[in-house]
Short mmCIF file of C-alpha atoms in Angstrom, two decimals:
data_model
loop_
_atom_site.label_atom_id
_atom_site.label_comp_id
_atom_site.label_asym_id
_atom_site.label_seq_id
_atom_site.Cartn_x
_atom_site.Cartn_y
_atom_site.Cartn_z
CA UNK A 96 0.00 0.00 0.00
CA UNK A 97 1.87 3.03 -1.30
CA UNK A 98 -0.54 5.59 0.13
CA UNK A 99 0.84 7.74 2.94
CA UNK A 100 -1.24 8.37 6.04
CA UNK A 101 -1.90 12.11 6.06
CA UNK A 102 -2.46 12.31 9.81
CA UNK A 103 0.85 10.67 10.76
CA UNK A 104 1.44 8.18 13.52
CA UNK A 105 2.31 10.33 16.54
CA UNK A 106 1.02 10.07 20.06
CA UNK A 107 -1.08 13.22 19.82
CA UNK A 108 -2.80 11.75 16.78
CA UNK A 109 -3.54 8.60 18.75
CA UNK A 110 -5.12 10.67 21.50
CA UNK A 111 -7.20 12.49 18.88
CA UNK A 112 -8.44 9.17 17.54
CA UNK A 113 -9.39 8.13 21.07
CA UNK A 114 -11.33 11.34 21.74
CA UNK A 115 -13.08 10.93 18.44
CA UNK A 116 -14.01 7.37 19.21
CA UNK A 117 -15.37 8.28 22.63
CA UNK A 118 -17.59 11.14 21.52
CA UNK A 119 -18.89 9.49 18.39
CA UNK A 120 -19.37 5.88 19.34
CA UNK A 121 -23.12 6.12 19.65
CA UNK A 122 -23.56 8.13 16.48
CA UNK A 123 -21.43 5.91 14.29
CA UNK A 124 -21.56 2.45 15.79
CA UNK A 125 -24.75 1.95 17.78
CA UNK A 126 -26.44 0.15 14.89
CA UNK A 127 -23.54 -2.20 14.15
CA UNK A 128 -23.71 -5.62 15.81
CA UNK A 129 -22.63 -9.01 14.49
CA UNK A 130 -24.25 -12.36 15.32
CA UNK A 131 -22.72 -14.98 17.55
CA UNK A 132 -20.11 -17.04 15.76
CA UNK A 133 -19.87 -14.78 12.72
CA UNK A 134 -16.46 -13.83 11.35
CA UNK A 135 -15.68 -10.17 10.79
CA UNK A 136 -12.72 -8.67 8.94
CA UNK A 137 -11.90 -5.19 10.23
CA UNK A 138 -9.73 -3.43 7.67
CA UNK A 139 -7.36 -0.68 8.73
CA UNK A 140 -7.94 -0.98 12.45
CA UNK A 141 -5.10 1.45 13.21
CA UNK A 142 -4.57 1.91 16.94
CA UNK A 143 -7.76 0.00 17.70
CA UNK A 144 -9.99 3.01 18.35
CA UNK A 145 -12.98 1.35 16.70
CA UNK A 146 -11.89 -2.22 17.37
CA UNK A 147 -12.65 -2.02 21.09
CA UNK A 148 -16.14 -0.67 20.42
CA UNK A 149 -16.84 -3.22 17.71
CA UNK A 150 -15.67 -6.20 19.73
CA UNK A 151 -17.49 -5.12 22.89
CA UNK A 152 -20.76 -4.69 20.99
CA UNK A 153 -20.49 -8.10 19.37
CA UNK A 154 -18.79 -10.19 22.06
CA UNK A 155 -19.66 -13.51 20.43
CA UNK A 156 -18.42 -12.59 16.96
CA UNK A 157 -14.81 -13.28 15.97
CA UNK A 158 -12.85 -10.35 14.61
CA UNK A 159 -9.75 -10.34 12.47
CA UNK A 160 -8.43 -6.79 12.55
CA UNK A 161 -5.70 -5.85 10.11
CA UNK A 162 -3.53 -2.82 9.57
CA UNK A 163 -0.53 -1.99 7.42
CA UNK A 164 1.34 -0.42 10.35
CA UNK A 165 3.09 -2.64 12.88
CA UNK A 166 3.39 0.22 15.38
CA UNK A 167 -0.34 0.94 15.18
CA UNK A 168 -1.05 -2.73 15.72
CA UNK A 169 1.16 -2.68 18.81
CA UNK A 170 -0.94 0.19 20.19
CA UNK A 171 -4.10 -1.66 19.24
CA UNK A 172 -2.91 -4.77 21.08
CA UNK A 173 -2.30 -2.78 24.28
CA UNK A 174 -5.75 -1.23 24.02
CA UNK A 175 -7.52 -4.50 23.35
CA UNK A 176 -5.70 -6.28 26.14
CA UNK A 177 -6.41 -3.43 28.56
CA UNK A 178 -10.12 -3.72 27.74
CA UNK A 179 -10.03 -7.46 28.40
CA UNK A 180 -11.14 -8.26 24.88
CA UNK A 181 -10.46 -11.81 23.67
CA UNK A 182 -12.41 -12.07 20.41
CA UNK A 183 -10.01 -10.04 18.25
CA UNK A 184 -7.05 -11.38 16.31
CA UNK A 185 -4.69 -8.65 15.12
CA UNK A 186 -2.68 -9.17 11.97
CA UNK A 187 -0.40 -7.02 9.87
CA UNK A 188 -1.64 -7.00 6.29
CA UNK A 189 -2.08 -4.84 3.22
CA UNK A 190 -5.62 -4.34 1.97
CA UNK A 191 -4.34 -4.77 -1.59
CA UNK A 192 -2.76 -8.19 -0.93
CA UNK A 193 -4.82 -9.84 1.76
CA UNK A 194 -3.59 -13.14 3.22
CA UNK A 195 -7.09 -14.68 3.39
CA UNK A 196 -9.05 -17.10 1.23
CA UNK A 197 -11.80 -15.68 -0.95
CA UNK A 198 -15.22 -15.72 0.69
CA UNK A 199 -13.83 -16.48 4.13
CA UNK A 200 -15.63 -13.77 6.12
CA UNK A 201 -19.26 -13.17 7.01
CA UNK A 202 -18.77 -9.43 7.36
CA UNK A 203 -16.28 -6.70 6.56
CA UNK A 204 -15.94 -3.45 8.50
CA UNK A 205 -14.01 -0.44 7.17
CA UNK A 206 -13.87 2.83 9.07
CA UNK A 207 -11.84 5.95 8.11
CA UNK A 208 -9.75 3.95 5.65
CA UNK A 209 -11.02 4.53 2.10
CA UNK A 210 -10.31 8.26 2.43
CA UNK A 211 -6.61 7.46 2.56
CA UNK A 212 -6.50 5.12 -0.46
CA UNK A 213 -5.75 6.14 -4.03
CA UNK A 214 -7.82 3.20 -5.30
CA UNK A 215 -10.88 2.98 -3.04
CA UNK A 216 -12.98 1.26 -5.70
CA UNK A 217 -10.37 -1.47 -6.16
CA UNK A 218 -10.18 -1.87 -2.38
CA UNK A 219 -13.95 -2.35 -2.19
CA UNK A 220 -13.82 -4.94 -4.96
CA UNK A 221 -11.12 -6.85 -3.10
CA UNK A 222 -13.14 -6.70 0.10
CA UNK A 223 -16.21 -7.97 -1.71
CA UNK A 224 -14.13 -10.98 -2.67
CA UNK A 225 -13.39 -11.66 1.00
CA UNK A 226 -17.11 -11.99 1.78
CA UNK A 227 -19.18 -15.14 1.51
CA UNK A 228 -22.32 -14.75 -0.62
CA UNK A 229 -24.87 -12.93 1.54
CA UNK A 230 -22.17 -11.31 3.64
CA UNK A 231 -22.22 -7.61 4.40
CA UNK A 232 -19.80 -4.74 4.28
CA UNK A 233 -20.03 -1.69 6.55
CA UNK A 234 -18.11 1.43 5.54
CA UNK A 235 -17.81 4.63 7.56
CA UNK A 236 -16.09 7.73 6.22
CA UNK A 237 -16.03 11.43 6.97
CA UNK A 238 -16.29 14.25 4.45
CA UNK A 239 -14.35 17.43 5.14
CA UNK A 240 -16.50 19.33 2.65
CA UNK A 241 -19.37 18.82 5.09
CA UNK A 242 -17.73 21.04 7.72
CA UNK A 243 -19.35 24.42 8.25
CA UNK A 244 -19.71 26.56 11.28
CA UNK A 245 -20.65 29.82 12.96
CA UNK A 246 -19.06 32.30 12.98
CA UNK A 247 -17.99 31.76 9.39
CA UNK A 248 -14.29 32.12 8.66
CA UNK A 249 -12.50 32.23 5.31
CA UNK A 250 -9.24 31.50 7.16
CA UNK A 251 -10.71 28.36 8.73
CA UNK A 252 -12.10 27.31 5.34
CA UNK A 253 -8.63 27.81 3.83
CA UNK A 254 -6.93 25.79 6.58
CA UNK A 255 -9.41 22.93 6.10
CA UNK A 256 -8.92 23.13 2.35
CA UNK A 257 -5.17 22.58 2.77
CA UNK A 258 -5.91 19.37 4.64
CA UNK A 259 -8.11 18.27 1.75
CA UNK A 260 -5.33 19.16 -0.68
CA UNK A 261 -2.64 17.38 1.36
CA UNK A 262 -4.77 14.27 1.45
CA UNK A 263 -5.29 14.52 -2.31
CA UNK A 264 -1.51 14.73 -2.81
CA UNK A 265 -0.97 11.53 -0.85
CA UNK A 266 -3.54 9.83 -3.09
CA UNK A 267 -6.51 10.12 -0.74
CA UNK A 268 -9.86 11.88 -0.90
CA UNK A 269 -11.08 13.83 2.13
CA UNK A 270 -14.47 14.28 0.44
CA UNK A 271 -15.16 10.57 0.09
CA UNK A 272 -18.08 10.37 2.52
CA UNK A 273 -20.60 11.68 0.03
CA UNK A 274 -19.36 9.14 -2.54
CA UNK A 275 -20.01 5.96 -0.57
CA UNK A 276 -23.24 5.15 -2.37
CA UNK A 277 -21.86 5.30 -5.92
CA UNK A 278 -18.63 3.57 -4.84
CA UNK A 279 -20.42 0.62 -3.24
CA UNK A 280 -22.78 0.31 -6.21
CA UNK A 281 -19.92 0.45 -8.70
CA UNK A 282 -17.96 -2.15 -6.72
CA UNK A 283 -20.86 -4.52 -7.34
CA UNK A 284 -22.49 -4.64 -3.93
CA UNK A 285 -26.24 -5.04 -3.61
CA UNK A 286 -28.80 -3.51 -1.26
CA UNK A 287 -26.57 -0.48 -0.76
CA UNK A 288 -27.88 1.79 1.97
CA UNK A 289 -26.05 4.93 3.02
CA UNK A 290 -27.07 7.11 5.93
CA UNK A 291 -25.51 10.38 7.01
CA UNK A 292 -24.42 10.77 10.63
CA UNK A 293 -24.33 14.47 11.23
CA UNK A 294 -22.51 15.90 14.22
CA UNK A 295 -24.22 19.13 15.22
CA UNK A 296 -22.45 20.99 18.02
CA UNK A 297 -23.62 24.03 19.95
CA UNK A 298 -22.87 25.03 23.52
CA UNK A 299 -25.82 23.05 24.86
CA UNK A 300 -23.68 19.96 24.12
CA UNK A 301 -20.39 20.59 25.96
CA UNK A 302 -19.20 17.00 25.49
CA UNK A 303 -19.25 17.49 21.73
CA UNK A 304 -17.81 21.01 21.90
CA UNK A 305 -14.79 19.55 23.63
CA UNK A 306 -14.74 16.03 22.23
CA UNK A 307 -15.54 16.84 18.65
CA UNK A 308 -15.08 20.52 17.70
CA UNK A 309 -11.88 20.99 19.70
CA UNK A 310 -10.27 17.60 20.18
CA UNK A 311 -11.34 15.86 17.01
CA UNK A 312 -11.84 18.23 14.11
CA UNK A 313 -9.76 21.25 15.08
CA UNK A 314 -7.00 18.97 16.39
CA UNK A 315 -7.01 17.08 13.11
CA UNK A 316 -6.56 20.28 11.09
CA UNK A 317 -3.93 21.52 13.54
CA UNK A 318 -2.11 18.23 13.07
CA UNK A 319 -1.11 19.09 9.51
CA UNK A 320 0.23 22.56 10.39
CA UNK A 321 3.89 21.85 9.67
CA UNK A 322 3.36 19.75 6.57
CA UNK A 323 0.87 22.13 4.96
CA UNK A 324 2.97 25.22 5.65
CA UNK A 325 6.19 23.58 4.47
CA UNK A 326 4.33 22.41 1.34
CA UNK A 327 3.58 26.06 0.65
CA UNK A 328 -0.18 25.50 0.64
CA UNK A 329 -0.91 28.30 3.12
CA UNK A 330 0.95 30.92 5.14
CA UNK A 331 1.58 30.32 8.82
CA UNK A 332 -0.42 33.46 9.64
CA UNK A 333 -3.46 32.34 7.65
CA UNK A 334 -3.30 28.80 9.00
CA UNK A 335 -3.04 29.96 12.59
CA UNK A 336 -5.89 32.41 12.08
CA UNK A 337 -7.95 29.53 10.74
CA UNK A 338 -7.19 27.41 13.80
CA UNK A 339 -8.09 30.33 16.08
CA UNK A 340 -11.38 30.71 14.22
CA UNK A 341 -12.11 27.00 14.54
CA UNK A 342 -11.58 27.32 18.30
CA UNK A 343 -13.87 30.36 18.16
CA UNK A 344 -16.71 28.12 16.95
CA UNK A 345 -16.39 26.25 20.26
CA UNK A 346 -17.33 29.32 22.28
CA UNK A 347 -20.78 29.92 23.76
CA UNK A 348 -22.42 31.33 20.65
CA UNK A 349 -20.53 29.13 18.21
CA UNK A 350 -21.87 26.23 16.16
CA UNK A 351 -20.02 23.47 14.36
CA UNK A 352 -21.36 20.94 11.85
CA UNK A 353 -19.74 17.89 10.30
CA UNK A 354 -21.16 14.79 8.68
CA UNK A 355 -19.96 11.21 8.57
CA UNK A 356 -21.47 8.72 6.16
CA UNK A 357 -22.16 5.07 6.92
CA UNK A 358 -22.85 2.60 4.16
CA UNK A 359 -24.02 -0.98 4.52
CA UNK A 360 -24.24 -3.32 1.55
CA UNK A 361 -24.47 -7.00 0.70
CA UNK A 362 -22.54 -9.35 -1.53
CA UNK A 363 -25.08 -11.38 -3.48
CA UNK B 92 -41.41 44.88 6.44
CA UNK B 93 -39.00 46.36 3.96
CA UNK B 94 -37.28 43.11 3.12
CA UNK B 95 -37.87 41.81 -0.40
CA UNK B 96 -38.66 38.14 -0.95
CA UNK B 97 -35.76 36.78 -2.96
CA UNK B 98 -37.75 33.91 -4.45
CA UNK B 99 -40.52 36.09 -5.86
CA UNK B 100 -44.23 35.33 -5.88
CA UNK B 101 -44.79 33.48 -9.14
CA UNK B 102 -46.76 30.33 -9.78
CA UNK B 103 -43.69 28.21 -10.43
CA UNK B 104 -42.34 29.26 -7.03
CA UNK B 105 -45.62 28.21 -5.44
CA UNK B 106 -45.31 24.79 -7.04
CA UNK B 107 -41.77 24.56 -5.74
CA UNK B 108 -42.96 25.32 -2.23
CA UNK B 109 -45.60 22.61 -2.54
CA UNK B 110 -43.07 20.00 -3.72
CA UNK B 111 -40.82 20.99 -0.91
CA UNK B 112 -43.58 20.65 1.63
CA UNK B 113 -44.59 17.23 0.30
CA UNK B 114 -41.15 15.66 0.33
CA UNK B 115 -40.02 17.12 3.63
CA UNK B 116 -43.09 17.02 5.82
CA UNK B 117 -41.93 14.04 7.83
CA UNK B 118 -38.38 15.28 8.23
CA UNK B 119 -39.30 18.78 9.35
CA UNK B 120 -42.70 18.55 10.99
CA UNK B 121 -43.31 15.05 12.37
CA UNK B 122 -42.31 16.14 15.86
CA UNK B 123 -44.45 19.27 15.95
CA UNK B 124 -47.91 18.88 17.52
CA UNK B 125 -49.87 21.34 19.63
CA UNK B 126 -52.32 20.43 22.41
CA UNK B 127 -56.08 20.73 22.15
CA UNK B 128 -57.26 24.27 22.68
CA UNK B 129 -53.83 25.86 22.43
CA UNK B 130 -53.36 28.99 20.35
CA UNK B 131 -50.58 29.04 17.75
CA UNK B 132 -49.27 32.02 15.82
CA UNK B 133 -47.80 30.95 12.47
CA UNK B 134 -45.62 33.76 11.17
CA UNK B 135 -45.00 34.14 7.44
CA UNK B 136 -47.34 31.38 6.30
CA UNK B 137 -46.91 32.37 2.66
CA UNK B 138 -49.02 30.24 0.35
CA UNK B 139 -49.89 27.90 3.20
CA UNK B 140 -47.43 25.13 2.33
CA UNK B 141 -46.71 24.41 5.98
CA UNK B 142 -50.05 25.64 7.31
CA UNK B 143 -51.95 22.63 5.99
CA UNK B 144 -49.50 20.22 7.56
CA UNK B 145 -49.45 22.08 10.86
CA UNK B 146 -53.23 22.33 11.15
CA UNK B 147 -53.83 18.71 10.16
CA UNK B 148 -51.32 17.47 12.74
CA UNK B 149 -52.88 19.53 15.53
CA UNK B 150 -56.58 19.52 14.60
CA UNK B 151 -57.72 20.74 18.02
CA UNK B 152 -55.29 23.66 18.23
CA UNK B 153 -56.30 27.08 16.90
CA UNK B 154 -53.93 28.67 14.39
CA UNK B 155 -53.56 32.31 13.46
CA UNK B 156 -51.45 32.36 10.31
CA UNK B 157 -50.11 35.69 9.13
CA UNK B 158 -48.23 36.87 6.08
CA UNK B 159 -47.23 40.23 4.65
CA UNK B 160 -48.47 39.33 1.17
CA UNK B 161 -52.19 39.50 0.37
CA UNK B 162 -51.74 37.41 -2.78
CA UNK B 163 -49.94 34.67 -0.87
CA UNK B 164 -52.73 34.69 1.71
CA UNK B 165 -55.29 34.28 -1.08
CA UNK B 166 -53.38 31.18 -2.26
CA UNK B 167 -53.17 29.95 1.30
CA UNK B 168 -56.93 30.36 1.75
CA UNK B 169 -57.65 28.25 -1.35
CA UNK B 170 -55.28 25.56 -0.14
CA UNK B 171 -56.71 25.49 3.37
CA UNK B 172 -60.29 25.43 2.16
CA UNK B 173 -59.46 22.68 -0.34
CA UNK B 174 -58.03 20.60 2.50
CA UNK B 175 -61.19 21.12 4.55
CA UNK B 176 -59.27 22.78 7.35
CA UNK B 177 -61.30 24.90 9.76
CA UNK B 178 -58.88 25.65 12.61
CA UNK B 179 -56.83 28.31 10.81
CA UNK B 180 -57.51 32.03 10.72
CA UNK B 181 -55.53 33.84 8.04
CA UNK B 182 -54.58 37.46 8.55
CA UNK B 183 -52.43 39.96 6.70
CA UNK B 184 -49.83 41.38 9.08
CA UNK B 185 -46.23 42.51 9.35
CA UNK B 186 -44.01 40.65 11.78
CA UNK B 187 -42.52 43.97 12.89
CA UNK B 188 -45.91 45.52 13.82
CA UNK B 189 -48.12 42.68 14.92
CA UNK B 190 -51.79 43.41 15.65
CA UNK B 191 -51.93 41.14 18.73
CA UNK B 192 -51.76 41.69 22.46
CA UNK B 193 -48.55 40.75 24.24
CA UNK B 194 -48.54 37.22 25.63
CA UNK B 195 -51.63 36.20 23.70
CA UNK B 196 -50.33 32.95 22.16
CA UNK B 197 -49.33 29.61 23.62
CA UNK B 198 -46.99 28.83 20.75
CA UNK B 199 -45.28 30.51 17.82
CA UNK B 200 -44.23 28.72 14.63
CA UNK B 201 -41.83 30.26 12.10
CA UNK B 202 -40.66 28.36 9.03
CA UNK B 203 -38.43 29.69 6.22
CA UNK B 204 -39.00 33.28 7.32
CA UNK B 205 -36.00 34.51 9.33
CA UNK B 206 -33.71 33.90 6.35
CA UNK B 207 -35.52 36.71 4.53
CA UNK B 208 -35.38 39.31 7.32
CA UNK B 209 -32.68 41.90 7.82
CA UNK B 210 -33.39 41.94 11.57
CA UNK B 211 -33.99 38.31 12.56
CA UNK B 212 -32.98 38.92 16.17
CA UNK B 213 -35.48 41.77 16.54
CA UNK B 214 -38.13 39.55 14.96
CA UNK B 215 -37.45 36.81 17.51
CA UNK B 216 -37.66 39.33 20.37
CA UNK B 217 -41.03 40.53 19.09
CA UNK B 218 -42.28 36.96 18.79
CA UNK B 219 -41.12 36.21 22.31
CA UNK B 220 -43.37 39.07 23.42
CA UNK B 221 -46.34 37.39 21.74
CA UNK B 222 -45.90 34.26 23.89
CA UNK B 223 -47.39 33.68 27.30
CA UNK B 224 -44.84 32.69 29.94
CA UNK B 225 -44.08 29.01 29.39
CA UNK B 226 -45.03 29.22 25.72
CA UNK B 227 -42.78 27.81 23.02
CA UNK B 228 -41.38 28.95 19.73
CA UNK B 229 -40.48 26.59 16.88
CA UNK B 230 -38.20 27.90 14.15
CA UNK B 231 -37.22 26.04 10.98
CA UNK B 232 -34.67 27.41 8.52
CA UNK B 233 -32.48 26.08 5.76
CA UNK B 234 -28.81 26.85 5.22
CA UNK B 235 -27.53 27.03 1.67
CA UNK B 236 -23.96 26.63 2.90
CA UNK B 237 -24.94 23.11 3.90
CA UNK B 238 -25.45 22.06 0.26
CA UNK B 239 -22.83 19.74 -1.15
CA UNK B 240 -23.03 16.99 -3.70
CA UNK B 241 -21.40 14.45 -5.98
CA UNK B 242 -20.11 15.00 -8.57
CA UNK B 243 -18.62 18.22 -7.25
CA UNK B 244 -19.05 21.29 -9.44
CA UNK B 245 -17.46 24.72 -9.11
CA UNK B 246 -20.14 26.06 -11.46
CA UNK B 247 -22.92 24.74 -9.24
CA UNK B 248 -21.16 26.17 -6.18
CA UNK B 249 -20.95 29.54 -7.96
CA UNK B 250 -24.63 29.48 -8.93
CA UNK B 251 -25.65 28.69 -5.35
CA UNK B 252 -23.34 31.41 -4.09
CA UNK B 253 -25.15 33.99 -6.25
CA UNK B 254 -28.41 33.02 -4.54
CA UNK B 255 -26.74 33.57 -1.17
CA UNK B 256 -25.46 36.93 -2.37
CA UNK B 257 -28.85 38.00 -3.79
CA UNK B 258 -30.49 37.13 -0.50
CA UNK B 259 -27.83 39.12 1.34
CA UNK B 260 -28.51 42.13 -0.90
CA UNK B 261 -32.20 42.03 -0.03
CA UNK B 262 -31.26 42.01 3.65
CA UNK B 263 -31.60 38.28 4.23
CA UNK B 264 -29.19 35.52 5.21
CA UNK B 265 -29.27 32.23 3.35
CA UNK B 266 -26.86 30.75 5.91
CA UNK B 267 -29.12 31.36 8.89
CA UNK B 268 -29.88 27.73 9.72
CA UNK B 269 -26.60 27.19 11.55
CA UNK B 270 -27.24 30.35 13.59
CA UNK B 271 -30.57 29.36 15.15
CA UNK B 272 -29.05 28.39 18.47
CA UNK B 273 -27.18 31.66 19.13
CA UNK B 274 -30.10 33.72 17.77
CA UNK B 275 -32.66 32.08 20.06
CA UNK B 276 -30.34 32.37 23.05
CA UNK B 277 -29.58 36.02 22.32
CA UNK B 278 -33.29 36.78 21.91
CA UNK B 279 -33.74 35.65 25.50
CA UNK B 280 -35.42 32.29 25.04
CA UNK B 281 -34.75 29.45 27.46
CA UNK B 282 -34.31 25.72 26.98
CA UNK B 283 -33.10 26.29 23.44
CA UNK B 284 -32.73 23.04 21.54
CA UNK B 285 -31.65 22.93 17.92
CA UNK B 286 -31.56 19.79 15.82
CA UNK B 287 -30.32 19.43 12.26
CA UNK B 288 -32.60 17.81 9.70
CA UNK B 289 -30.33 16.59 7.00
CA UNK B 290 -31.70 15.65 3.61
CA UNK B 291 -29.45 12.98 2.11
CA UNK B 292 -30.36 12.01 -1.44
CA UNK B 293 -28.99 9.17 -3.55
CA UNK B 294 -30.70 7.18 -6.28
CA UNK B 295 -32.05 4.65 -3.79
CA UNK B 296 -34.48 7.42 -2.78
CA UNK B 297 -36.18 8.46 -6.05
CA UNK B 298 -38.86 10.48 -4.24
CA UNK B 299 -36.17 12.76 -2.82
CA UNK B 300 -34.17 12.86 -6.07
CA UNK B 301 -37.23 14.27 -7.76
CA UNK B 302 -38.96 16.07 -4.88
CA UNK B 303 -35.89 17.60 -3.31
CA UNK B 304 -32.79 17.66 -5.52
CA UNK B 305 -34.66 18.59 -8.71
CA UNK B 306 -37.90 20.24 -7.74
CA UNK B 307 -36.89 21.94 -4.52
CA UNK B 308 -33.24 22.88 -4.43
CA UNK B 309 -32.28 23.03 -8.11
CA UNK B 310 -35.60 24.73 -8.93
CA UNK B 311 -34.94 27.30 -6.21
CA UNK B 312 -31.53 28.15 -7.64
CA UNK B 313 -32.94 28.19 -11.18
CA UNK B 314 -35.60 30.60 -9.96
CA UNK B 315 -33.09 33.42 -9.52
CA UNK B 316 -31.52 32.99 -12.99
CA UNK B 317 -32.74 36.27 -14.45
CA UNK B 318 -32.17 38.39 -11.37
CA UNK B 319 -28.71 37.06 -10.65
CA UNK B 320 -27.52 37.39 -14.25
CA UNK B 321 -28.97 40.87 -14.63
CA UNK B 322 -27.34 41.84 -11.34
CA UNK B 323 -24.03 40.86 -12.91
CA UNK B 324 -23.29 38.27 -10.24
CA UNK B 325 -22.55 35.50 -12.72
CA UNK B 326 -22.45 34.89 -16.45
CA UNK B 327 -25.37 33.11 -18.10
CA UNK B 328 -22.99 30.39 -19.27
CA UNK B 329 -21.62 29.73 -15.80
CA UNK B 330 -25.06 29.83 -14.20
CA UNK B 331 -26.52 27.42 -16.74
CA UNK B 332 -23.54 25.10 -16.34
CA UNK B 333 -24.18 25.16 -12.60
CA UNK B 334 -27.82 24.24 -13.08
CA UNK B 335 -26.84 21.42 -15.44
CA UNK B 336 -24.40 20.14 -12.83
CA UNK B 337 -27.06 20.28 -10.11
CA UNK B 338 -29.31 18.17 -12.35
CA UNK B 339 -26.32 15.87 -12.85
CA UNK B 340 -26.31 15.14 -9.10
CA UNK B 341 -29.82 13.69 -9.57
CA UNK B 342 -28.54 10.96 -11.91
CA UNK B 343 -27.95 7.36 -10.85
CA UNK B 344 -24.51 7.84 -9.34
CA UNK B 345 -25.19 11.32 -7.97
CA UNK B 346 -25.60 12.36 -4.34
CA UNK B 347 -27.07 15.54 -2.88
CA UNK B 348 -26.94 16.79 0.71
CA UNK B 349 -28.70 19.69 2.37
CA UNK B 350 -29.51 20.47 5.98
CA UNK B 351 -32.41 22.26 7.61
CA UNK B 352 -32.26 23.30 11.23
CA UNK B 353 -35.16 23.18 13.68
CA UNK B 354 -35.04 25.07 16.93
CA UNK B 355 -37.50 24.85 19.81
CA UNK B 356 -37.30 27.17 22.80
CA UNK B 357 -39.37 28.43 25.70
CA UNK B 358 -40.30 31.83 27.02
CA UNK B 359 -39.79 31.71 30.77
#
């Protein structure tokens, strides 16, 4: 897998992924549960942020969670062990050359992965091949073009746009959420159903102000500060103004909106 | 009320408002019902698109529905009579000089109105004065900055932006949906709760492809073609390309997203 991971692999990024998982678990995962005895392939488990949630919600399913990064898998192992989870097998693997037999899983789960791939359609086709007939795939992705807020800020828009551009340069697509339906259909899945999961944040929801606006979204944009400035995509002054304005949306009269998309589909 | 109505008062616009009401009734109104005997002031009822829904869902409440436009009220009367509705009194009135005693309503309902006003905060303060202590206000507004789609289109973005700009020039704010929470709080309401109502449209939902993407949103943008071109905000070529691209999002692999915001709050 040649694609770089735009967010990097640092500790602060891991904390961001944990905050994100905590605040959004209900919104993204509450309707995902796998039957007893079923086999689930989790693709791109990273540091295990979603793995713990998945495995706890389906304690009698058996998960095989793969990632390309050995260091992320080491983090994931710590997290899974700390949670006392025993139904997850971690394995280092590349989504484009999977070490599994065709049709060997009942379900596939992919969360925040396609956005980083230069060939998401090919990845979906490969994953379809991993499913038994009648098996399902669940895909969750964000869409940075869905972010808008009050007060408005051209600087914040520009800072976010540099993240989109950086991700494009590493072969990814930060606007992939809105494309899940056509991607799943084109990959040959049936019964494709996509539902948006909108995060609406105002000061009546302090957990989301902190957990999402500040520690998830703004932190994610902040995380590319050095790379986007050194790539010449934006001036330091403009970027920092954008970050300040994103923090401004977390104040009492601020509002922040972002939408994730969740698609579920079947292999006939 | 000096504010102009950016969408105009033509028949095609009335049809658009009817399509909109049909496709979105559940999403916007299913959780609005008023108790038997309660008095409800509907502000800016226009041609009665929402009035019929409101009155049918709360048949034992008594509605007073006002609008600034006599011709719209005449349309509304036809529609209400045709639906056999008897619990609505229509009255021509200006939101900024209401002919009612202070505190004379149990509830106020405002839908797609604040976006057209140059002084939305003042309007909300006036409406608060119309409520008895303990009474509620319900506000529903769109937000054109929430529109995004697949395939992406700079021309479509530009066409939509001219609608936002036209509305700004007539004193309105097409991005008001995201601001409902701070507006209601600043107007002095209590227990302010805002929830987004996102319209997600892909080809698995043909009713929304036709009723929303084509006949509501794209038709609304198309409706300002002459005024936006003659105002010099965009070339005819660019505008028409934008409209074509909006129709393109209604094809089999297209996706369209838009979000309304609904706020409910109490006068202490």
